[in-house]
Every structure is written in C-alpha cells, then in structure tokens.
Short mmCIF file of C-alpha atoms and ligand atoms in Angstrom, two decimals:
data_model
loop_
_atom_site.label_atom_id
_atom_site.label_comp_id
_atom_site.label_asym_id
_atom_site.label_seq_id
_atom_site.Cartn_x
_atom_site.Cartn_y
_atom_site.Cartn_z
CA MET A 9 96.39 91.09 140.94
CA PRO A 10 95.18 88.82 138.10
CA LYS A 11 97.47 89.00 135.10
CA PHE A 12 96.68 89.27 131.40
CA TYR A 13 98.86 88.59 128.40
CA VAL A 14 98.00 90.06 124.97
CA GLU A 15 99.10 88.73 121.62
CA THR A 16 98.24 90.76 118.53
CA TYR A 17 97.89 89.79 114.86
CA GLY A 18 96.80 91.73 111.78
CA CYS A 19 96.90 95.41 110.95
CA GLN A 20 98.10 98.45 112.88
CA MET A 21 94.54 99.05 114.02
CA ASN A 22 94.53 95.79 115.89
CA PHE A 23 97.78 96.80 117.59
CA ALA A 24 96.18 100.12 118.56
CA ASP A 25 93.14 98.22 119.89
CA SER A 26 95.35 96.02 122.07
CA GLU A 27 96.62 99.20 123.73
CA ILE A 28 93.04 100.25 124.45
CA ILE A 29 92.31 96.78 125.85
CA ALA A 30 95.37 96.99 128.12
CA SER A 31 94.23 100.40 129.36
CA LEU A 32 90.68 99.20 130.08
CA LEU A 33 91.95 96.19 132.02
CA GLN A 34 94.63 98.01 133.99
CA LYS A 35 92.03 100.50 135.18
CA GLU A 36 90.04 97.60 136.64
CA GLY A 37 92.96 96.12 138.56
CA TYR A 38 94.40 93.67 136.07
CA ALA A 39 98.17 93.65 135.49
CA ASN A 40 99.80 93.26 132.10
CA THR A 41 102.43 90.52 131.75
CA THR A 42 104.73 89.69 128.86
CA GLU A 43 105.23 86.15 130.22
CA LEU A 44 102.70 83.74 128.79
CA THR A 45 103.35 81.21 131.56
CA GLU A 46 102.34 83.73 134.26
CA ALA A 47 99.07 84.73 132.64
CA ASP A 48 95.67 84.16 134.20
CA TYR A 49 94.11 85.44 130.97
CA VAL A 50 95.54 85.08 127.48
CA LEU A 51 93.96 87.49 125.01
CA ILE A 52 94.56 86.82 121.33
CA ASN A 53 93.64 89.83 119.19
CA THR A 54 93.02 88.28 115.80
CA CYS A 55 92.82 89.10 112.09
CA ALA A 56 90.45 87.59 109.50
CA ILE A 57 91.61 89.34 106.35
CA ARG A 58 92.84 86.20 104.55
CA ASP A 59 92.37 82.51 105.25
CA ASN A 60 96.04 82.09 106.18
CA ALA A 61 95.67 84.77 108.89
CA GLU A 62 92.98 82.61 110.50
CA GLN A 63 94.96 79.40 110.04
CA ARG A 64 97.81 80.98 111.95
CA ILE A 65 95.52 81.64 114.91
CA ARG A 66 94.19 78.07 114.83
CA LYS A 67 97.78 76.82 114.97
CA ARG A 68 98.57 79.16 117.85
CA LEU A 69 95.57 77.80 119.76
CA ARG A 70 96.94 74.26 119.38
CA GLU A 71 100.23 75.46 120.86
CA LEU A 72 98.41 77.16 123.72
CA ARG A 73 96.88 73.87 124.77
CA ALA A 74 100.25 72.85 126.19
CA ALA A 75 100.60 76.14 128.07
CA GLN A 76 97.16 75.65 129.56
CA GLN A 77 98.05 72.15 130.72
CA HIS A 78 100.94 73.61 132.72
CA ASN A 79 98.70 76.30 134.14
CA PRO A 80 95.12 74.99 134.35
CA LYS A 81 93.89 78.32 135.76
CA MET A 82 94.74 80.03 132.49
CA ARG A 83 91.70 81.27 130.52
CA ILE A 84 92.04 81.92 126.81
CA GLY A 85 89.99 84.48 124.88
CA ILE A 86 89.76 85.45 121.23
CA LEU A 87 89.31 89.14 120.40
CA GLY A 88 89.33 91.15 117.19
CA CYS A 89 88.18 90.38 113.69
CA MET A 90 88.13 86.59 113.80
CA ALA A 91 86.08 86.81 117.01
CA GLU A 92 83.59 89.06 115.24
CA ARG A 93 83.44 86.87 112.16
CA LEU A 94 82.93 83.53 113.91
CA GLN A 95 81.29 84.65 117.18
CA SER A 96 80.29 81.91 119.64
CA GLN A 97 80.87 79.23 117.00
CA LEU A 98 84.58 79.73 117.74
CA MET A 99 84.13 78.38 121.28
CA VAL A 100 82.48 75.27 119.87
CA GLU A 101 85.22 74.69 117.31
CA GLU A 102 88.08 75.52 119.69
CA GLU A 103 87.47 73.97 123.07
CA ILE A 104 90.17 75.88 124.93
CA VAL A 105 88.58 79.24 124.11
CA SER A 106 86.56 80.56 127.08
CA PHE A 107 85.51 83.94 125.71
CA VAL A 108 85.05 85.68 122.39
CA VAL A 109 84.93 89.47 122.26
CA GLY A 110 84.43 91.58 119.11
CA PRO A 111 86.12 94.95 118.40
CA ASP A 112 83.27 97.12 119.72
CA SER A 113 82.80 95.26 123.02
CA TYR A 114 86.13 95.77 124.74
CA ARG A 115 84.60 97.91 127.51
CA ARG A 116 82.87 94.76 128.69
CA LEU A 117 86.13 92.82 129.05
CA PRO A 118 86.69 93.35 132.81
CA GLU A 119 83.20 92.05 133.50
CA ILE A 120 83.60 89.14 131.07
CA LEU A 121 86.87 88.06 132.70
CA LYS A 122 85.20 88.09 136.08
CA GLN A 123 82.28 86.00 134.85
CA VAL A 124 84.52 83.49 133.15
CA ARG A 125 86.55 83.09 136.36
CA GLN A 126 83.83 83.16 139.00
CA ALA A 127 80.95 81.42 137.32
CA GLY A 128 83.15 79.23 135.16
CA VAL A 129 80.93 80.05 132.19
CA LYS A 130 81.88 80.78 128.62
CA SER A 131 81.01 84.15 127.15
CA ALA A 132 80.64 85.76 123.71
CA GLU A 133 80.16 89.52 123.15
CA THR A 134 80.17 90.45 119.50
CA GLU A 135 77.62 93.23 119.10
CA LEU A 136 78.89 95.91 116.71
CA SER A 137 78.29 99.57 117.50
CA THR A 138 77.66 102.64 115.34
CA THR A 139 79.14 105.03 117.91
CA GLU A 140 81.92 103.38 119.93
CA THR A 141 85.31 105.05 119.31
CA TYR A 142 86.94 104.52 122.74
CA ASP A 143 87.75 108.21 122.52
CA ASP A 144 88.02 108.67 126.29
CA ILE A 145 90.49 105.81 126.73
CA GLU A 146 94.16 106.74 126.96
CA PRO A 147 95.90 103.70 125.47
CA VAL A 148 98.65 101.91 127.41
CA ARG A 149 101.59 101.71 125.01
CA LEU A 150 102.58 98.05 124.66
CA ASN A 151 106.02 97.00 123.33
CA SER A 152 106.66 100.65 122.66
CA ASN A 153 110.05 102.10 121.76
CA GLY A 154 108.91 105.36 123.40
CA ILE A 155 109.47 107.11 120.07
CA SER A 156 106.54 106.38 117.80
CA ALA A 157 102.93 105.55 118.57
CA TYR A 158 99.63 104.87 116.80
CA ILE A 159 96.53 106.97 117.29
CA SER A 160 93.24 105.51 116.14
CA ILE A 161 91.13 108.30 114.56
CA MET A 162 88.18 106.31 113.31
CA ARG A 163 86.75 102.79 113.32
CA GLY A 164 84.93 100.57 110.88
CA CYS A 165 84.55 100.67 107.13
CA GLN A 166 81.58 100.70 104.81
CA ASN A 167 83.25 100.65 101.43
CA TYR A 168 82.39 96.99 100.89
CA CYS A 169 85.18 96.13 98.52
CA ALA A 170 83.97 92.84 97.04
CA TYR A 171 86.81 90.74 98.48
CA CYS A 172 87.01 92.25 101.97
CA VAL A 173 85.74 91.08 105.38
CA VAL A 174 86.53 94.30 107.25
CA PRO A 175 83.05 95.90 106.92
CA TYR A 176 81.64 92.74 108.53
CA THR A 177 84.21 92.49 111.31
CA ARG A 178 84.55 96.17 112.16
CA GLY A 179 81.11 97.57 111.42
CA ARG A 180 80.01 101.03 110.27
CA GLU A 181 82.51 103.80 109.80
CA ARG A 182 82.65 106.38 112.60
CA SER A 183 85.10 109.18 113.36
CA ARG A 184 86.56 110.04 116.73
CA ASP A 185 86.28 113.46 118.39
CA PRO A 186 89.23 115.53 117.05
CA HIS A 187 89.84 117.19 120.42
CA THR A 188 90.64 113.84 122.01
CA ILE A 189 92.93 112.99 119.08
CA VAL A 190 94.91 116.23 119.41
CA LEU A 191 95.10 115.78 123.20
CA GLU A 192 96.45 112.27 122.77
CA ALA A 193 99.10 113.52 120.33
CA GLN A 194 100.05 116.34 122.70
CA HIS A 195 100.27 113.94 125.60
CA LEU A 196 102.53 111.59 123.63
CA PHE A 197 104.78 114.49 122.65
CA ASP A 198 104.98 115.62 126.30
CA GLN A 199 106.07 112.09 127.21
CA GLY A 200 108.93 112.26 124.71
CA TYR A 201 107.35 110.60 121.67
CA LYS A 202 108.58 111.95 118.33
CA GLU A 203 106.17 110.40 115.85
CA VAL A 204 102.48 109.54 115.66
CA THR A 205 100.62 107.58 113.00
CA LEU A 206 96.92 108.37 112.59
CA LEU A 207 94.99 105.21 111.80
CA GLY A 208 91.78 104.35 109.98
CA GLN A 209 90.68 102.00 107.17
CA ASN A 210 90.00 105.03 104.98
CA VAL A 211 91.36 108.13 106.71
CA ASN A 212 90.33 110.39 103.83
CA SER A 213 86.70 110.00 104.80
CA TYR A 214 87.34 111.11 108.40
CA ARG A 215 84.71 113.71 109.31
CA TRP A 216 83.55 115.20 112.60
CA ARG A 217 80.61 117.55 112.97
CA CYS A 218 79.71 119.11 116.28
CA GLU A 219 78.16 122.47 117.14
CA GLY A 220 79.24 124.27 114.01
CA ASP A 221 82.72 122.74 114.08
CA GLU A 222 83.37 120.60 111.02
CA VAL A 223 86.69 118.82 110.87
CA ASP A 224 87.74 116.78 107.85
CA PHE A 225 90.95 114.80 107.48
CA PRO A 226 93.14 117.63 106.08
CA GLU A 227 92.02 119.85 108.95
CA LEU A 228 92.69 117.11 111.50
CA MET A 229 96.20 116.63 110.04
CA ARG A 230 96.80 120.35 110.35
CA ARG A 231 95.75 120.34 114.01
CA VAL A 232 97.93 117.36 114.88
CA ALA A 233 100.89 118.80 112.94
CA GLU A 234 100.53 122.01 114.96
CA VAL A 235 101.23 120.13 118.22
CA SER A 236 104.96 120.59 117.55
CA PRO A 237 107.26 120.83 114.53
CA ARG A 238 109.33 118.15 116.31
CA LEU A 239 106.45 115.66 116.23
CA ARG A 240 106.33 113.71 112.99
CA VAL A 241 102.86 112.85 111.73
CA ARG A 242 102.04 109.88 109.50
CA PHE A 243 98.74 108.29 108.49
CA ALA A 244 97.30 105.08 107.03
CA THR A 245 95.36 104.11 104.99
CA SER A 246 94.20 106.35 102.15
CA HIS A 247 91.55 105.08 99.79
CA PRO A 248 92.39 106.39 96.29
CA LYS A 249 88.78 107.38 95.62
CA ASP A 250 88.88 109.99 98.41
CA LEU A 251 92.46 111.33 98.26
CA SER A 252 91.93 115.08 97.96
CA ASP A 253 94.14 117.91 96.71
CA LYS A 254 93.32 119.67 99.97
CA LEU A 255 95.13 116.94 101.92
CA LEU A 256 98.15 117.15 99.60
CA GLU A 257 98.22 120.91 100.08
CA VAL A 258 98.24 120.59 103.87
CA MET A 259 100.97 117.95 103.61
CA SER A 260 103.08 120.35 101.57
CA GLN A 261 102.72 123.09 104.20
CA TYR A 262 104.17 121.17 107.15
CA ASP A 263 107.68 119.72 107.21
CA ASN A 264 106.68 117.43 110.07
CA ILE A 265 103.91 115.76 108.07
CA CYS A 266 105.83 112.87 106.59
CA LYS A 267 106.11 112.65 102.84
CA SER A 268 104.86 109.14 102.43
CA ILE A 269 101.49 107.96 101.13
CA HIS A 270 100.12 104.44 101.17
CA LEU A 271 97.62 104.25 98.32
CA PRO A 272 96.36 100.69 97.78
CA VAL A 273 95.74 100.10 94.08
CA GLN A 274 94.55 96.43 94.33
CA SER A 275 94.63 95.99 90.53
CA GLY A 276 95.69 97.83 87.38
CA SER A 277 92.71 96.57 85.38
CA ASP A 278 89.56 98.69 85.13
CA ARG A 279 87.41 95.59 84.80
CA MET A 280 88.87 94.15 88.04
CA LEU A 281 88.57 97.47 89.88
CA LYS A 282 84.90 97.63 88.98
CA LEU A 283 84.30 94.04 90.04
CA MET A 284 86.17 94.76 93.27
CA ASN A 285 83.82 97.73 93.89
CA ARG A 286 86.73 100.12 94.40
CA HIS A 287 84.94 103.19 92.94
CA TYR A 288 87.89 104.36 90.83
CA ASP A 289 89.52 103.30 87.59
CA SER A 290 93.15 103.26 86.51
CA ALA A 291 92.90 106.76 84.98
CA TRP A 292 91.57 108.21 88.25
CA TYR A 293 94.27 106.42 90.20
CA LEU A 294 97.03 107.73 87.92
CA ASP A 295 95.57 111.21 88.21
CA ARG A 296 95.89 110.98 92.01
CA ILE A 297 99.51 109.81 91.60
CA ALA A 298 100.18 112.81 89.35
CA ALA A 299 98.62 115.11 91.97
CA ILE A 300 100.90 113.65 94.67
CA ARG A 301 103.96 114.20 92.47
CA ARG A 302 102.82 117.76 91.75
CA TYR A 303 102.27 118.84 95.37
CA LEU A 304 104.93 116.64 96.96
CA PRO A 305 107.77 115.91 94.53
CA ASP A 306 109.76 113.96 97.14
CA CYS A 307 106.89 111.88 98.48
CA SER A 308 107.25 108.10 98.59
CA ILE A 309 104.30 106.04 97.39
CA THR A 310 103.46 102.52 98.55
CA THR A 311 100.56 100.20 97.76
CA ASP A 312 98.64 96.97 98.30
CA VAL A 313 97.78 94.63 95.43
CA ILE A 314 95.79 91.43 95.05
CA ALA A 315 96.78 88.77 92.49
CA GLY A 316 94.21 86.37 91.10
CA PHE A 317 90.90 87.96 92.08
CA CYS A 318 87.80 86.27 90.62
CA THR A 319 87.86 86.04 86.77
CA GLU A 320 91.21 87.84 86.52
CA THR A 321 92.67 87.15 83.05
CA GLU A 322 96.26 87.26 81.89
CA GLU A 323 95.45 90.62 80.32
CA ASP A 324 94.12 92.01 83.63
CA HIS A 325 97.27 90.76 85.32
CA GLN A 326 99.46 92.42 82.68
CA GLN A 327 97.64 95.69 83.38
CA THR A 328 98.58 95.37 87.05
CA LEU A 329 102.22 94.94 86.06
CA GLU A 330 101.87 97.97 83.78
CA MET A 331 100.47 100.00 86.69
CA PHE A 332 103.51 99.06 88.77
CA ARG A 333 105.82 100.17 85.94
CA LYS A 334 104.01 103.48 85.65
CA VAL A 335 103.81 104.39 89.32
CA ARG A 336 107.13 102.88 90.40
CA TYR A 337 106.16 102.22 94.03
CA ASP A 338 108.72 102.41 96.79
CA TYR A 339 107.16 99.43 98.54
CA ALA A 340 104.18 97.12 98.05
CA TYR A 341 102.25 94.63 100.15
CA MET A 342 101.37 91.91 97.66
CA PHE A 343 98.75 89.22 98.26
CA LYS A 344 97.12 86.26 96.59
CA PHE A 345 93.35 86.60 96.59
CA SER A 346 91.74 84.64 99.41
CA MET A 347 87.97 84.09 99.27
CA ARG A 348 86.33 85.29 102.49
CA PRO A 349 82.96 84.04 103.74
CA ASN A 350 79.97 86.40 103.41
CA THR A 351 81.69 88.94 101.16
CA TYR A 352 80.15 90.01 97.86
CA ALA A 353 82.76 87.90 96.06
CA GLU A 354 81.78 84.80 97.98
CA LYS A 355 78.09 85.33 97.32
CA HIS A 356 78.26 86.31 93.66
CA LEU A 357 81.61 85.39 92.11
CA LYS A 358 83.74 82.29 91.65
CA ASP A 359 87.25 81.82 93.01
CA ASP A 360 88.26 80.54 89.58
CA ILE A 361 92.00 81.24 89.37
CA ASP A 362 93.82 78.15 90.55
CA GLU A 363 96.47 78.30 93.22
CA THR A 364 99.47 77.74 90.94
CA GLU A 365 98.32 80.49 88.59
CA LYS A 366 97.76 82.89 91.52
CA THR A 367 101.24 82.07 92.75
CA ARG A 368 102.79 82.68 89.34
CA ARG A 369 101.10 86.07 89.01
CA LEU A 370 102.01 87.08 92.52
CA GLU A 371 105.64 86.09 91.96
CA GLU A 372 105.78 88.15 88.78
CA ILE A 373 104.53 91.19 90.65
CA ILE A 374 107.00 90.59 93.49
CA ALA A 375 109.93 90.26 91.07
CA LEU A 376 109.00 93.45 89.22
CA GLN A 377 108.46 95.39 92.45
CA GLY A 378 111.81 94.19 93.85
CA LYS A 379 113.57 95.57 90.80
CA ILE A 380 111.73 98.92 90.97
CA ALA A 381 112.36 99.33 94.73
CA LEU A 382 116.08 98.79 94.20
CA GLU A 383 116.19 101.28 91.32
CA ASN A 384 114.26 103.85 93.38
CA ASN A 385 116.67 103.43 96.28
CA GLN A 386 119.68 103.81 93.98
CA LEU A 387 118.34 107.26 93.09
CA GLU A 388 118.64 108.21 96.79
CA VAL A 389 122.39 107.57 96.92
CA GLY A 390 124.20 110.85 97.53
CA LYS A 391 121.16 112.55 99.13
CA THR A 392 121.04 113.69 102.76
CA PHE A 393 117.95 113.04 104.88
CA GLU A 394 116.76 113.96 108.33
CA VAL A 395 116.38 110.62 110.12
CA LEU A 396 114.46 109.88 113.30
CA VAL A 397 116.57 107.23 115.04
CA GLU A 398 114.54 104.27 116.28
CA GLY A 399 117.05 101.76 117.63
CA GLU A 400 119.94 99.40 117.13
CA SER A 401 120.31 97.80 113.72
CA HIS A 402 119.39 94.10 113.72
CA ARG A 403 122.66 93.23 112.03
CA SER A 404 125.19 95.03 114.24
CA LYS A 405 125.34 96.73 117.64
CA GLU A 406 127.70 99.28 116.11
CA GLN A 407 124.92 100.54 113.88
CA LEU A 408 121.61 102.29 114.41
CA PHE A 409 118.56 102.44 112.19
CA GLY A 410 115.91 105.06 111.67
CA ARG A 411 113.55 106.37 109.02
CA ASN A 412 113.44 109.41 106.83
CA SER A 413 110.26 111.34 106.16
CA GLN A 414 109.58 108.99 103.22
CA ASN A 415 109.44 106.10 105.72
CA LYS A 416 112.54 104.44 104.26
CA VAL A 417 114.78 102.60 106.70
CA ILE A 418 118.36 103.93 106.87
CA VAL A 419 121.22 102.27 108.80
CA PHE A 420 124.41 104.06 109.80
CA ASP A 421 127.36 103.84 112.27
CA ARG A 422 126.15 104.92 115.69
CA HIS A 423 128.92 107.21 117.02
CA ASN A 424 127.30 108.98 120.02
CA VAL A 425 123.78 109.06 118.67
CA GLN A 426 120.82 107.83 120.78
CA PRO A 427 117.43 106.44 119.69
CA GLY A 428 114.83 109.22 119.65
CA GLN A 429 117.24 111.79 118.19
CA TYR A 430 116.86 113.46 114.82
CA VAL A 431 120.12 113.30 112.80
CA LEU A 432 121.23 114.07 109.26
CA VAL A 433 122.38 111.04 107.29
CA ARG A 434 123.91 110.94 103.81
CA VAL A 435 123.03 107.85 101.77
CA LYS A 436 126.07 106.07 100.32
CA ASP A 437 124.67 102.67 99.33
CA CYS A 438 121.45 100.65 99.34
CA THR A 439 119.62 97.38 98.91
CA ALA A 440 116.01 97.02 97.68
CA ALA A 441 114.82 97.30 101.29
CA THR A 442 117.33 99.52 103.10
CA LEU A 443 119.39 102.66 102.60
CA ILE A 444 122.91 102.61 104.02
CA GLY A 445 124.31 105.95 105.10
CA GLU A 446 126.74 107.94 107.20
CA LEU A 447 126.15 110.67 109.75
CA VAL A 448 126.62 114.22 108.54
CA GLU A 449 128.33 116.62 110.99
CA GLN A 450 125.83 119.17 112.32
N1 SAH B 517 91.39 99.70 104.23
C1 SAH B 517 92.53 99.41 103.48
C2 SAH B 517 92.90 97.95 103.43
C3 SAH B 517 92.80 97.09 104.62
S1 SAH B 517 93.11 95.38 104.34
C4 SAH B 517 92.27 99.86 102.06
O1 SAH B 517 91.18 99.84 101.59
O2 SAH B 517 93.22 100.18 101.41
C5 SAH B 517 94.77 95.41 103.73
C6 SAH B 517 94.93 94.80 102.39
O3 SAH B 517 94.63 93.42 102.41
C7 SAH B 517 94.03 95.33 101.29
O4 SAH B 517 94.47 96.53 100.78
C8 SAH B 517 94.06 94.22 100.27
O5 SAH B 517 95.13 94.40 99.37
C9 SAH B 517 94.31 92.99 101.11
N2 SAH B 517 93.14 92.13 101.18
C10 SAH B 517 91.94 92.42 101.71
N3 SAH B 517 91.10 91.38 101.55
C11 SAH B 517 91.78 90.41 100.89
C12 SAH B 517 91.45 89.11 100.41
N4 SAH B 517 90.23 88.59 100.57
N5 SAH B 517 92.42 88.40 99.77
C13 SAH B 517 93.64 88.92 99.59
N6 SAH B 517 94.00 90.14 100.01
C14 SAH B 517 93.08 90.89 100.65
FE1 SF4 B 518 88.33 96.50 103.07
FE2 SF4 B 518 87.82 98.14 101.07
FE3 SF4 B 518 87.22 98.85 103.57
FE4 SF4 B 518 89.76 98.71 102.80
S1 SF4 B 518 88.21 100.13 102.00
S2 SF4 B 518 88.90 97.90 104.68
S3 SF4 B 518 89.75 96.99 101.39
S4 SF4 B 518 86.29 97.20 102.41
FE1 F3S B 519 92.81 92.02 109.92
FE2 F3S B 519 90.77 93.11 111.07
FE3 F3S B 519 92.89 94.56 110.50
S1 F3S B 519 90.68 91.62 109.48
S2 F3S B 519 93.66 93.57 108.67
S3 F3S B 519 92.82 92.90 111.91
S4 F3S B 519 90.78 95.25 110.48
#
C-alpha cells in the first residue's frame, strides 16, 4: 500500500480538513504514516493568513529537500490555503512540489496522486466550489486523544474583512447538512469521545434550508447538545455582527454547551472597524458582551486583535487598549497586521505603520492582556469546576490536565483519575495561563 504523511498548519479548520483528506485517501487504498521517511506522498496542508505563515511553509519545503534526497520516490504536495492562493505558480517557485490542491478539490486527491506517480506529471487543482461540504465523509481522526474532536459545519467565508485572505482561499460560504453533523457527533460519542467543537469561519451565519426544515446555528447547537448531556459542545468562531440572543439563550439552557465564546474584536476603534469592513462598531460589540454577561454570567470571553492595520493612529491603538480594559478577556490571540495580496487593503490602502511601531503596539496589548488574564484567573481561586481530563501534564507525570467549561486549563495531582473522565477540581492557585487545583472527593 502506498503511504501518505500529512502535516497541518493554520486554523482548526485546516486540521479538520486533514482528517477528511486522510479519510478520502484511506478509502482508496492509501495508508497513513506518521513517519516522514516512510512516506510515498507528503501532503502539507497550509495556511496563508499572514506572511509569516507562508514563510514557515517555504522553510519547511527547504528542509523537505533533504528528506526527498534520501527517498527519491517521495512526492510532495501542497494543499490548503496557500495552495489556493498561489495555485500552479507554487510548483514553479518550489521545484520539489509535484501537486497543488485547493480546499474544495480534495475528492480528486486519489486520482491526482496516481497521475503524479504513473505519468510523472505535475498537477494543480484549485477550483473553488459553491456546494462542496464533504458532508458524506466520515473524517479519520488524526493525532486524536480519543476525547475531543472537531466537526466542520460549514466552509468558506464571504465577509471580506479588508485585511483577510480567507474569502479568496476558501470561497463562498456554505453550510453542511445538519443531519450529517448530528450523526457525526453521535458517532463520536458512541466511540467514547466526550467533547466536540463545531467549526466555521462565522458559525453564527450557519443556515440550512431543505423541504420546510430550516436550521440556524442556535437550533443546530440544540440538536448537537441533545446527543448526550455527557458530550460537551464547543464552537468557533463567532463574528460579533451576527452573535444573537437566541444563541445565548440556547447556551444557557444546556449545561453541556460550554460557557466559552471566542468573539474576535480586531480593533477598539470605530474608524478602524469601518475600514476593516467588520460591520459593527465598538458600541455594538460592547452590547454583545453585555448580552453574554446577562445570559451567561460565568462565560469566558476570548478574542483576536490586529495591531497596526493601515492608517492606525496612536489614538486608535489607545481605543483598542481601552476595549481590552472594558471587556477583560480571558485570552487573546494578538497579531501584527500583515498585508495580504489581493485583499481590499492591498488594493486600496497603504501598509503605513512601520514594523517597529507595530511591534510596540502589539507588545503593549500583550502586556495589558497578560495582566488581565492573571487577574481573571485569581478570581477563580477557591471555586470548584467540573473538568474533562485530557492527559498528563507537560510538567510532571504525577499530574493531569484538563479543561473546565470555560476552556481554561487546570492541572492537578492525578491520584487514580484517567484521561476522558469528568472530575471536580477546586482551584487553589494560578498563573496567567493555567489554573492549579486539587481533586474534590465525589
Ligand atoms: N473568521 C474568523 C477569523 C479567522 S482568521 C473571524 O472573523 O473572527 C484568524 C485571525 O487572524 C483573525 O481574527 C485576525 O485577527 C487575524 N488575521 C486575519 N488576517 C490577518 C492579517 N492580514 N494580518 C494579521 N492578522 C490577521
Ligand atoms: Fe476573514 Fe473576516 Fe471571514 Fe473572518 S469573517 S475569515 S476575518 S473575512
Ligand atoms: Fe489559515 Fe486558511 Fe485557516 S488561511 S487561518 S488555514 S482558513
């Protein structure tokens, strides 16, 4: 059996896609290997979100040259968002790449691998689709802990935020048949999984219409939550413009829907938000935060932010810091703006904040957020949480780690507990990133 090796970069959706790719290939007689040196086909599932994400792939390709010299039969392919962005040009720029396959063409992979091998030709498939959701493919769980899994509920994005390549690399937004989503969740639960995360670029705009059945995201969450009270349900990502009270209400009705919302703010300045084409302003965003606090008083809130977008002034930057002080996020992914080819920003705006200034602003946000995260965690000391145990702590074999509903990592002494169990843990100490607790007798 020919063997394939998959390496994945980028967001959770790319990781979910790699599991679809593995499924498609296994069905056609290819075997998955985790040993690069054994691979007949090396598949790199790539990300194009920022320039440094692409640079990392270029560097990886230079390293792979050596692996290919040891194993001249090895064929290397680029999949995912960088494949879609650069298409066949990538095979010209990177000689060792034999095939390039975009996110909507994975069904063609078995055939492409055969062509590349038998005819010795190079191949690029990068057509985007308006309908492909891979809804009939049961993903093969790669590097899974057997406890939590991703379920892709939609693909694509058409929000066209001014800075973002995703609409160009992933195509039009489309939702997956809810019946196949619920079946996948049920199947995972039957196999012993305890947690699923529903994935989309903007899950709040999930919508399925078919023969009088209309399912929106709150309704989908309800159906997945009904699979079992012992199956935790999470989701990512919510666009603030579409976060509805109806969703918050459903979240409040089910204990197994985790109390954790990722709500990317991007900037605290109304002028920046408009220029970014985000379709909300700071008042709207703060209103959504207030709604979350109202329906779900113990919900954690996390965000994404970009420092140094085109024309951002010191005042705009200060407004971002102010937003962080107001919301008091539990965690934030913080980025320096990176100009991406073909986006609105690249066509119409200037990348006019120099690198040192971007770095300074980013570091200010990071420092503030670090302080807030620590203070938030200190408020958890003394509380008891239900924790889903995921595995051994990285620091010590004597300790396990897991997460509470709020998605915070908690470490504690293991006693007789096994990964996959739900346990009660009382928090006794913390850092900015981790809660430290002890098991509570049950
Ligand atoms: N669909 C999600 C975001 C997906 S991309 C949403 O809209 O919330 C993840 C994050 O990468 C974004 O939230 C944004 O903060 C960041 N990002 C996207 N494009 C970027 C760029 N050109 N430069 C820097 N950060 C960017
Ligand atoms: Fe990119 Fe905006 Fe779509 Fe998120 S919503 S993927 S930031 S275009
Ligand atoms: Fe990257 Fe594509 Fe995800 S650009 S962030 S892998 S959708």
